[in-house]
mmCIF file of C-alpha atoms and ligand atoms in Angstrom:
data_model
loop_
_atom_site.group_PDB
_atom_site.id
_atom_site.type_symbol
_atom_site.label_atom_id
_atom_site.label_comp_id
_atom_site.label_asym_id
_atom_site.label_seq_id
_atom_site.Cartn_x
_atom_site.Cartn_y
_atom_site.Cartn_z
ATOM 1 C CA UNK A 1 -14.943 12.529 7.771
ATOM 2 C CA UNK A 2 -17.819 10.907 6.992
ATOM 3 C CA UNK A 3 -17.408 8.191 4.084
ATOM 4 C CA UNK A 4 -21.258 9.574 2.322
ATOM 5 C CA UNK A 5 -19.950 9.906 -1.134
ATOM 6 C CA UNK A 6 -18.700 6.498 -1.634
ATOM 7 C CA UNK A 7 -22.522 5.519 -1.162
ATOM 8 C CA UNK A 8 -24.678 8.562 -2.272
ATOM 9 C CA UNK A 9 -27.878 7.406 -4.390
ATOM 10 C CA UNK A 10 -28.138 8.873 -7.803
ATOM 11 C CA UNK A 11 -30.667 10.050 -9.435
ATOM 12 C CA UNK A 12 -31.746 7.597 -12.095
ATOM 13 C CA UNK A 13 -30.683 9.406 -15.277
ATOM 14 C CA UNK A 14 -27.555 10.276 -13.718
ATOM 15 C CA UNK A 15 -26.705 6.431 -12.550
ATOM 16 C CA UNK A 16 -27.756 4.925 -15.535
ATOM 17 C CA UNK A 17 -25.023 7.363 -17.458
ATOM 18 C CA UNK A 18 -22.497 6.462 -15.019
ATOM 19 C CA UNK A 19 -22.835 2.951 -14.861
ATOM 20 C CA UNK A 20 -22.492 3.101 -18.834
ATOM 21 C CA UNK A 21 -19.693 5.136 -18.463
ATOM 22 C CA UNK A 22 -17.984 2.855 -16.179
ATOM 23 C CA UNK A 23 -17.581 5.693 -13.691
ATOM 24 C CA UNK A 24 -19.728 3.499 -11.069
ATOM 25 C CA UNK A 25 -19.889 -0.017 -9.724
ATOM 26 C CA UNK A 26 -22.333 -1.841 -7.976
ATOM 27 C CA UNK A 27 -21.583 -3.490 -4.861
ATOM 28 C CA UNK A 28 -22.108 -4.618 -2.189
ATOM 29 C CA UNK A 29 -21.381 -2.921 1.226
ATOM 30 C CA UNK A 30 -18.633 -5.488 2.681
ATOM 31 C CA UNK A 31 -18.231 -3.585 6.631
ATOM 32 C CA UNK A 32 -18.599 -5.963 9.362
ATOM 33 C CA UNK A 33 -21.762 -6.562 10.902
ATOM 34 C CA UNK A 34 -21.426 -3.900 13.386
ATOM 35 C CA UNK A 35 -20.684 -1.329 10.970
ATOM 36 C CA UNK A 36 -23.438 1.443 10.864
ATOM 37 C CA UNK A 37 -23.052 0.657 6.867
ATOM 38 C CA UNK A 38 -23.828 -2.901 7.421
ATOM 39 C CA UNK A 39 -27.717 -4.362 6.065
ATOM 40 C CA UNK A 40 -28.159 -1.609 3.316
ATOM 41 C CA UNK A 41 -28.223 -4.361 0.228
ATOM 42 C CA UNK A 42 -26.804 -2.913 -2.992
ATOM 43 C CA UNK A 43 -24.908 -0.085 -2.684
ATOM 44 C CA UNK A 44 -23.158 2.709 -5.577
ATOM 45 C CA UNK A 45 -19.487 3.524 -5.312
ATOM 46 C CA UNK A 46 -18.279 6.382 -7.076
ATOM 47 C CA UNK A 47 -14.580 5.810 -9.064
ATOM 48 C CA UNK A 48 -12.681 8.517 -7.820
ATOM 49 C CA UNK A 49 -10.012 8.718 -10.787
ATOM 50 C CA UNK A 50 -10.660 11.700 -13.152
ATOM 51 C CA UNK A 51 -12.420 11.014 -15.896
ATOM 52 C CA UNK A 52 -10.190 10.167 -18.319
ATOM 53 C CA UNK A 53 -8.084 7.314 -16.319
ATOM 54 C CA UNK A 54 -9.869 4.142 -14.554
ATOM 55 C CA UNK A 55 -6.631 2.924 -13.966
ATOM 56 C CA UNK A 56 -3.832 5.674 -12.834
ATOM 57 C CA UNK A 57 -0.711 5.967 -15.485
ATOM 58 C CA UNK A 58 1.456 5.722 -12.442
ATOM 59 C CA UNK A 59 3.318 2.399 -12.437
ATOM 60 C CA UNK A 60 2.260 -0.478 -10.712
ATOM 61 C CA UNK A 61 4.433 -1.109 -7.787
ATOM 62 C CA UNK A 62 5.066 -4.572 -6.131
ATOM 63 C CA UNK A 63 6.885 -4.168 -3.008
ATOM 64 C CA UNK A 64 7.753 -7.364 -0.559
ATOM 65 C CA UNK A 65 8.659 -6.997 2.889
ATOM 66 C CA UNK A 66 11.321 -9.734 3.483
ATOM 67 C CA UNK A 67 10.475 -8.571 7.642
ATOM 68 C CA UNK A 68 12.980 -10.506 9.890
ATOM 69 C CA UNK A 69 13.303 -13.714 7.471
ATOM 70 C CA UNK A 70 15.960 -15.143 5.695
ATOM 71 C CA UNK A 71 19.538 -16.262 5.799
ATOM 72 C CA UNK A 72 22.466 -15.421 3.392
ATOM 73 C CA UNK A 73 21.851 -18.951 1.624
ATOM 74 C CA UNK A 74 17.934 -18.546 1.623
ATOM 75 C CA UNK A 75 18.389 -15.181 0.179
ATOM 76 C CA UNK A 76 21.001 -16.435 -2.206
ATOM 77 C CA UNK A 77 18.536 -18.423 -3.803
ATOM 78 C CA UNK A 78 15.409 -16.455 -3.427
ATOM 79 C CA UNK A 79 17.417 -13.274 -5.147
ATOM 80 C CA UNK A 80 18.390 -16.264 -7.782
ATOM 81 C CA UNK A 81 14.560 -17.361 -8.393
ATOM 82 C CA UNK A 82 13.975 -13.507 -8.638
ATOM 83 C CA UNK A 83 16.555 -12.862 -11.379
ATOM 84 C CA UNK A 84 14.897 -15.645 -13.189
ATOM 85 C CA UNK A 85 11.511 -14.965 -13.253
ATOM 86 C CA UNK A 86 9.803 -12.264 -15.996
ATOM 87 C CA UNK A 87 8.762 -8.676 -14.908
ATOM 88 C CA UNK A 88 6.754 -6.304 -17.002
ATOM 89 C CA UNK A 89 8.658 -3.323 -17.831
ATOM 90 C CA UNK A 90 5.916 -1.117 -16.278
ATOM 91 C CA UNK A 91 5.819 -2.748 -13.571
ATOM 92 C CA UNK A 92 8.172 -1.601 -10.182
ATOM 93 C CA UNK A 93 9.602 -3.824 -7.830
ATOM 94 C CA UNK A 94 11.146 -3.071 -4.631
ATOM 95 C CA UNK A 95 12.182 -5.929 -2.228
ATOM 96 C CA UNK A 96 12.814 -5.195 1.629
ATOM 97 C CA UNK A 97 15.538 -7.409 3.016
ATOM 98 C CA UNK A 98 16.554 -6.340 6.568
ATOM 99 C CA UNK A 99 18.775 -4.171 7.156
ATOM 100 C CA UNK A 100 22.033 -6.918 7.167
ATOM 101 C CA UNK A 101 21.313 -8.011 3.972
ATOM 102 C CA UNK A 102 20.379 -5.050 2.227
ATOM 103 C CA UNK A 103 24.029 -5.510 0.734
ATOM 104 C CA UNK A 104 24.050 -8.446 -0.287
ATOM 105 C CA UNK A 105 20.729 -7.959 -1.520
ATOM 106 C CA UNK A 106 21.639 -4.765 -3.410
ATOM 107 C CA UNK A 107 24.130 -6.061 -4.991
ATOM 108 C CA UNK A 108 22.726 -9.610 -6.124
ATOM 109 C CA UNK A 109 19.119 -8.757 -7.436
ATOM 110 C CA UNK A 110 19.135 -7.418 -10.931
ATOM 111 C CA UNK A 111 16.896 -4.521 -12.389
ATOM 112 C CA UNK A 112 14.055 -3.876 -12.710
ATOM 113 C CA UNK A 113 14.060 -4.836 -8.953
ATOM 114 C CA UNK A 114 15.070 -2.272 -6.665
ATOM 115 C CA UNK A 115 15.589 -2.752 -2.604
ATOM 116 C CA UNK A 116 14.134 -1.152 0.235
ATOM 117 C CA UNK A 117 15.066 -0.699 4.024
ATOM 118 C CA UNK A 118 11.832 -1.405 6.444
ATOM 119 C CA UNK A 119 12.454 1.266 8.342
ATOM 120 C CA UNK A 120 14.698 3.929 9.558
ATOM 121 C CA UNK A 121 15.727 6.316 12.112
ATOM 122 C CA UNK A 122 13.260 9.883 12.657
ATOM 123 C CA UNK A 123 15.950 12.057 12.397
ATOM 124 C CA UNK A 124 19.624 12.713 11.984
ATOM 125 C CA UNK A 125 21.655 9.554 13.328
ATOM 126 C CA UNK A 126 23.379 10.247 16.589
ATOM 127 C CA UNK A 127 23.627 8.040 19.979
ATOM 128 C CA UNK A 128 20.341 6.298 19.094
ATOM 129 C CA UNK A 129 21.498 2.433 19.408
ATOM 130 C CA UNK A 130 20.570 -0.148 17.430
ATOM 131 C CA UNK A 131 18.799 2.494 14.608
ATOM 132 C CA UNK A 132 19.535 2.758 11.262
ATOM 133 C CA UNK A 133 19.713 6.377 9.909
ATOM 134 C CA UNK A 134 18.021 7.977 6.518
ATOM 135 C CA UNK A 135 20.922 8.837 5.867
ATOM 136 C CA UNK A 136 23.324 5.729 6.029
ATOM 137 C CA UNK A 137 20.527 4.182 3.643
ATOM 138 C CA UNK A 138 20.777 6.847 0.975
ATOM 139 C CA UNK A 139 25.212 6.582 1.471
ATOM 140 C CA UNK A 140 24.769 2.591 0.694
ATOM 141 C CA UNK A 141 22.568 3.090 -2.497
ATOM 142 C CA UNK A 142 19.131 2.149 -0.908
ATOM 143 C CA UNK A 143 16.571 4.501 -2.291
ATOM 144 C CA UNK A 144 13.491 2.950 -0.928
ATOM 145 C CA UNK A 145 12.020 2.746 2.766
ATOM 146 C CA UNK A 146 9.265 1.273 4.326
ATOM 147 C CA UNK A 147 7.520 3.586 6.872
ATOM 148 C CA UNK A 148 4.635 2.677 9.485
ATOM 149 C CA UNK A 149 4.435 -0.700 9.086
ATOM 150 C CA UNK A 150 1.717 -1.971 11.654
ATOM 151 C CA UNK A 151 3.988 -4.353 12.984
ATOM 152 C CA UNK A 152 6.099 -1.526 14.144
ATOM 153 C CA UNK A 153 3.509 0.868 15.579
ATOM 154 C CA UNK A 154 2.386 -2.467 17.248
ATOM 155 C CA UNK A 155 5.072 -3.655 18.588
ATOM 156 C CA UNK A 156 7.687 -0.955 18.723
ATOM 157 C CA UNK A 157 4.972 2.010 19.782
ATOM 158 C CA UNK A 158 5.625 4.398 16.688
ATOM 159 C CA UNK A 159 1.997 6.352 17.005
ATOM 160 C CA UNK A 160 1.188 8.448 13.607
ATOM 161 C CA UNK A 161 2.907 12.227 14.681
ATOM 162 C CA UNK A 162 6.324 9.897 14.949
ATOM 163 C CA UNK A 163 5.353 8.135 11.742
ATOM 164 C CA UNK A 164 4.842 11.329 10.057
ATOM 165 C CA UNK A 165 7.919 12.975 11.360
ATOM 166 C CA UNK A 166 9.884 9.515 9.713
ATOM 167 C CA UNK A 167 8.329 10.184 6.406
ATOM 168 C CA UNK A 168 9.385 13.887 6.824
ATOM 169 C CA UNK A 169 13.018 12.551 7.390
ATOM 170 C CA UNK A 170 13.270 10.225 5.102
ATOM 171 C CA UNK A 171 12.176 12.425 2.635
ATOM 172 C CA UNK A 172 14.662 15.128 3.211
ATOM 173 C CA UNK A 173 17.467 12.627 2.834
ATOM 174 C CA UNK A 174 15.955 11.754 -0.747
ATOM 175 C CA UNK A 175 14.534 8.362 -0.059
ATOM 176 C CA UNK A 176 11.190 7.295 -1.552
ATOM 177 C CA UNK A 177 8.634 5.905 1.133
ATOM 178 C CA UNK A 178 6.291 3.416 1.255
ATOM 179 C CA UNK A 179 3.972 4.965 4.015
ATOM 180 C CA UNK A 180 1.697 2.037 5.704
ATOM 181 C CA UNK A 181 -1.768 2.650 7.355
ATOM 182 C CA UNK A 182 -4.664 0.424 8.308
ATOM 183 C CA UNK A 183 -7.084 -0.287 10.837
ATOM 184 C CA UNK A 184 -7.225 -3.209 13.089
ATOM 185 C CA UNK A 185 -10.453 -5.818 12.959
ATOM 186 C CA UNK A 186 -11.454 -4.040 16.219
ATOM 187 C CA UNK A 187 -11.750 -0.829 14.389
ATOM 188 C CA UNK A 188 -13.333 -1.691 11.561
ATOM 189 C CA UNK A 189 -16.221 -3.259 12.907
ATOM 190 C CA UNK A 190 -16.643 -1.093 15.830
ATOM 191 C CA UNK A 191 -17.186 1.734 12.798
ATOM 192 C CA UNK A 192 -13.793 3.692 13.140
ATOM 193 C CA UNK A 193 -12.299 2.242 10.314
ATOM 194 C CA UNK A 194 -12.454 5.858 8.374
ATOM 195 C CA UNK A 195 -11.464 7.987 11.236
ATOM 196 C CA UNK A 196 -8.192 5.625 12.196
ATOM 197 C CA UNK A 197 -7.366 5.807 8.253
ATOM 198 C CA UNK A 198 -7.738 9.454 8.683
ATOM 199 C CA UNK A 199 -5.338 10.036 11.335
ATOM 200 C CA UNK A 200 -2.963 7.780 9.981
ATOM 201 C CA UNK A 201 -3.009 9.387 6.809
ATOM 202 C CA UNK A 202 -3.322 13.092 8.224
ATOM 203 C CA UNK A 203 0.144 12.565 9.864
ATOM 204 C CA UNK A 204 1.649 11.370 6.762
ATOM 205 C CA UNK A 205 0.163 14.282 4.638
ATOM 206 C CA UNK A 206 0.955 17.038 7.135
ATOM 207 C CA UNK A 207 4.622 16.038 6.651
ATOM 208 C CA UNK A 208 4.534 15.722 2.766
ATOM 209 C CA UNK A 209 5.118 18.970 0.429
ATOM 210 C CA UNK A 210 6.094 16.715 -2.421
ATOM 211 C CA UNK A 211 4.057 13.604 -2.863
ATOM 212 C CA UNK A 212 6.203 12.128 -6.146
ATOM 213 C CA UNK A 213 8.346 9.677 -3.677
ATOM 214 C CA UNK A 214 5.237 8.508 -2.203
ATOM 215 C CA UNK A 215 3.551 5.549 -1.797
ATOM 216 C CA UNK A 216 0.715 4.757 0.405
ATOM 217 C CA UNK A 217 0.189 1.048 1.442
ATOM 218 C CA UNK A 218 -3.104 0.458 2.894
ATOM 219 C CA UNK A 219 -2.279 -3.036 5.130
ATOM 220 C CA UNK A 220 -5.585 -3.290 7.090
ATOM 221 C CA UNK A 221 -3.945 -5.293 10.340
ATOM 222 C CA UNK A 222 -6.107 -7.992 10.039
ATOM 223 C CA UNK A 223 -5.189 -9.090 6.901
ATOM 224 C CA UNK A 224 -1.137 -9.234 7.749
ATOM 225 C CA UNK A 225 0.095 -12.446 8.391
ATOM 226 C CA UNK A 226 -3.373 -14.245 8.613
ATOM 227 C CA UNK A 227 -4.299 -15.684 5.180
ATOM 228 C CA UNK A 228 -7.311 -13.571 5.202
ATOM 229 C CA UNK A 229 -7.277 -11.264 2.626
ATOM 230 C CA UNK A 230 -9.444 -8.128 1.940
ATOM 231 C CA UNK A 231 -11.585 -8.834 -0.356
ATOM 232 C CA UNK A 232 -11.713 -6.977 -4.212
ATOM 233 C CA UNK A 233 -14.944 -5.122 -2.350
ATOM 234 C CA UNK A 234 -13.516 -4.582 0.907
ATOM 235 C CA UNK A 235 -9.949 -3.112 -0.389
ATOM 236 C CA UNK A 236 -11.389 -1.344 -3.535
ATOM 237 C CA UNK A 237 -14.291 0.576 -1.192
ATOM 238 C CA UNK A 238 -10.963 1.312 1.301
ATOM 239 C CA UNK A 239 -8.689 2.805 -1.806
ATOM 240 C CA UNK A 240 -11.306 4.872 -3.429
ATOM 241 C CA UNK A 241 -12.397 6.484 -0.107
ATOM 242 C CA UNK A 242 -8.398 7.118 0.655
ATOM 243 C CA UNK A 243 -8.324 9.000 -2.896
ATOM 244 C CA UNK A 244 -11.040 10.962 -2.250
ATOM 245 C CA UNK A 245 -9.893 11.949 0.832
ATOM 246 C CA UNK A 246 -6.400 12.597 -0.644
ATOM 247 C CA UNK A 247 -8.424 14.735 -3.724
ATOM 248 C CA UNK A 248 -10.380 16.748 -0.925
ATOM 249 C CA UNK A 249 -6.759 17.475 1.261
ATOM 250 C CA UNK A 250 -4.477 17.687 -0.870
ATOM 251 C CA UNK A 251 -5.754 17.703 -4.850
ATOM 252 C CA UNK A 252 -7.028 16.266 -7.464
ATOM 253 C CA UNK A 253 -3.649 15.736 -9.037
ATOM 254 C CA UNK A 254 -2.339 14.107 -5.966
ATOM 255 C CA UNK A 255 -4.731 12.147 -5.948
ATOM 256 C CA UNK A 256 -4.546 10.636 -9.573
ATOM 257 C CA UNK A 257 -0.946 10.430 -9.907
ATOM 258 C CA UNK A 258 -0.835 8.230 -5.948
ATOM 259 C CA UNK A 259 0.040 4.656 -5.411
ATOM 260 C CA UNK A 260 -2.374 3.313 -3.128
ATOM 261 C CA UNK A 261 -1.110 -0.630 -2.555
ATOM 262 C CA UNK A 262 -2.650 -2.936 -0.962
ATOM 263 C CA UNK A 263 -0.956 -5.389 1.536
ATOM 264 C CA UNK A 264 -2.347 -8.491 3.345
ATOM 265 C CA UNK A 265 -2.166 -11.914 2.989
ATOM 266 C CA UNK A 266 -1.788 -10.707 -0.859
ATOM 267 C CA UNK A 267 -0.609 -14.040 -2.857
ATOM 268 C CA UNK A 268 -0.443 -15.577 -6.074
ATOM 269 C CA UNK A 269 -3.859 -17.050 -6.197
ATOM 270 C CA UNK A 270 -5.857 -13.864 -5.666
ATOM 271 C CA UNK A 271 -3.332 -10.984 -6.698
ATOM 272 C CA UNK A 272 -5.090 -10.636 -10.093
ATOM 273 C CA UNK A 273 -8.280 -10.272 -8.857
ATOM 274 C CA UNK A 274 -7.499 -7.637 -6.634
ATOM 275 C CA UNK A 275 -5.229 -5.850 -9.088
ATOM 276 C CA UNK A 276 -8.200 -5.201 -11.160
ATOM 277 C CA UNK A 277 -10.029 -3.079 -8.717
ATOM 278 C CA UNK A 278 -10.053 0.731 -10.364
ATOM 279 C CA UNK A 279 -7.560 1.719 -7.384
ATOM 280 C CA UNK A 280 -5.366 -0.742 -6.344
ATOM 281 C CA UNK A 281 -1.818 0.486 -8.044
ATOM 282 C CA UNK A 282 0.201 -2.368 -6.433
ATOM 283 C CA UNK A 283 0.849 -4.681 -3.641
ATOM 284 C CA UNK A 284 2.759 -4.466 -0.540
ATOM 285 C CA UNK A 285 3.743 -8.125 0.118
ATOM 286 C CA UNK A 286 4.638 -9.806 3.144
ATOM 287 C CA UNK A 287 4.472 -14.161 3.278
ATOM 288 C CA UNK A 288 4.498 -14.306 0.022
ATOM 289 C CA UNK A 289 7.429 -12.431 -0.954
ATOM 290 C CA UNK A 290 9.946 -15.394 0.228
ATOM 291 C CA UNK A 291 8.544 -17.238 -2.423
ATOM 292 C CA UNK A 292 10.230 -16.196 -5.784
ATOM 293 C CA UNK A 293 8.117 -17.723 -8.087
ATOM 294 C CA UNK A 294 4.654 -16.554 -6.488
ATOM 295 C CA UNK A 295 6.115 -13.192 -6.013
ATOM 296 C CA UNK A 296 7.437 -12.660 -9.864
ATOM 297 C CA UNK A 297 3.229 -13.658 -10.337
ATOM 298 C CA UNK A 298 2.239 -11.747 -8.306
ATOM 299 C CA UNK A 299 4.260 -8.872 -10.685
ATOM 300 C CA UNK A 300 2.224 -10.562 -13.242
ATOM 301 C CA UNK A 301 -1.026 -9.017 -11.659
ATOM 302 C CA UNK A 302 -1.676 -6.358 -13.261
ATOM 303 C CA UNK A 303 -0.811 -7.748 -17.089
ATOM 304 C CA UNK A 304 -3.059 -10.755 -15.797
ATOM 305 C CA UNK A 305 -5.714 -8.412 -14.542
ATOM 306 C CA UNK A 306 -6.008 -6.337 -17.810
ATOM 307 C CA UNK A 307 -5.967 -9.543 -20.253
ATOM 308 C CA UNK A 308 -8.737 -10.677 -17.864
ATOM 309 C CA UNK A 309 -10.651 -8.232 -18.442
HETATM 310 C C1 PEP B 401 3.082 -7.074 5.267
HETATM 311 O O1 PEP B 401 3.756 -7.454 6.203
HETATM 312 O O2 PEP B 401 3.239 -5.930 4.823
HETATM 313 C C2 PEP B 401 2.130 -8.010 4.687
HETATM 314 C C3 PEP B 401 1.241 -7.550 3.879
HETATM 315 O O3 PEP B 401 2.248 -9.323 5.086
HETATM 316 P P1 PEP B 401 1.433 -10.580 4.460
HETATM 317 O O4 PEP B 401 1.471 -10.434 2.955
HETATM 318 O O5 PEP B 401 2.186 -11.776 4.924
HETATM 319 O O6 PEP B 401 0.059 -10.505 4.986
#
């Protein structure tokens, strides 16, 4: 699909109302240099909430992806630096330990936190060794999982029809999923960026009837891990296309009411800014959810974000 709306002239009447409105920002295109977008100057971005909501009413959600870290002492005192830290009421929280320390985990961290697994099994569990079914997540009190991570259709060779077909399971069991997409550096500068996102998100939609336990975390891969974060620009022009894509699919109520987080190199220093872009509705946090202090900031965001404003 072609991304034409997010950078449609106006007619001068028209943008001059919208700008006043608030409906529009000006920016800049941010696509790498070998983007067929790249060299056009100033360009117009439509918002693609409805009218009456910049922001979506949906809660913010913070999520941290613990990935293969930790020991039961770190975590004892990382769940203890959690517990003593301050999170906004309207904010949600959901921390991924893996899977062995979900327990302790579950049991340690107080609300408003909640935990999540960072992954699970496609189907029904079985003689499938070494997996973790949807269902043994749901029996221990885990209501949260992590789906598509790029680590794991890197390095574990989950393609998007077995991603979607997770999200499907999951689902069915009653879990809420945090569905991850994003396109490598490769992609984005060789132009793809919106078709990859596409796919990735086609699979996930095609397997989604009910889109109230959904999250989608938009974690372009080069951004993970590297300290190079998106910038407000990059991830905002990335978020509004992915709700008007979502608007166009699936509706315009959909596509309000969706969490779209963003994840990469996401820490405490530049968290606010990005949590003021018109459709960022949380974080998905890897590095620097080990950290309890940065993280409970980076909960902060939003509050930050709006008193910043
Ligand atoms: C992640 O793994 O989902 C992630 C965003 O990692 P980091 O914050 O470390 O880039």
């Amino acid at each position: 699909m072609a991304p034409a709306a997010a950078l449609t002239p106006l007619p001068g009447a028209r943008l001059d109302n919208a700008l006043r409105r608030g409906r529009l920002s000006i920016f800049r295109p941010v696509t790498g240099p070998h983007s067929p977008r790249a060299g056009r100057g100033i360009g117009v971005r439509l918002g693609c909430r409805s009218a009456t909501t910049m922001k979506s009413t949906a809660r913010f959600l913070v999520g941290g992806n613990w990935k293969c870290n930790g020991d039961r002492e770190s975590i004892v005192r990382l769940v203890a630096d959690l517990n003593s830290g301050d999170v906004p009421s309207d904010v949600e929280v959901v921390c991924a330990p893996p899977f062995v320390y979900l327990d302790q985990v579950s049991k340690a961290l107080m609300p408003p936190y909640q935990v999540a697994a960072q992954n699970c099994w496609v189907g029904k569990g079985g003689a499938f060794t070494g997996e973790v079914s949807a269902e043994m997540l749901s029996d221990c009190g885990v209501g949260w999982v992590i789906l598509g991570h790029s680590e794991r259709r890197a390095l574990c060779g989950e393609d998007s029809q077995f991603v979607g077909k997770k999200v499907a399971y999951a689902l069915e069991q009653g879990l809420r999923v945090i569905a991850c997409i994003g396109e490598t550096l490769e992609q984005r500068e060789s132009g793809e960026m919106f078709n990859v996102l596409e796919e990735q998100m086609g699979a996930i939609a095609e397997n989604v009837s009910d889109w109230g336990p959904v999250v989608i975390a938009y974690e372009p891969v080069w951004a993970i891990g590297t300290g190079v974060v998106a910038t407000p620009d990059q991830a905002q022009e990335v978020h509004a296309y992915l709700r008007k894509w979502v608007t166009e699919k699936v509706g315009a109520g959909v596509a309000d009411s969706l969490r779209i987080l963003y994840g990469g190199s996401v820490n405490d220093a530049n968290c606010v800014e990005l949590a003021g872009q018109e459709d960022i509705d949380g974080f998905l946090v890897g590095g620097a959810s080990l950290k309890g202090a940065a993280f409970v900031k980076i909960c902060n965001a939003q509050s930050a974000a709006t008193v910043g404003a």
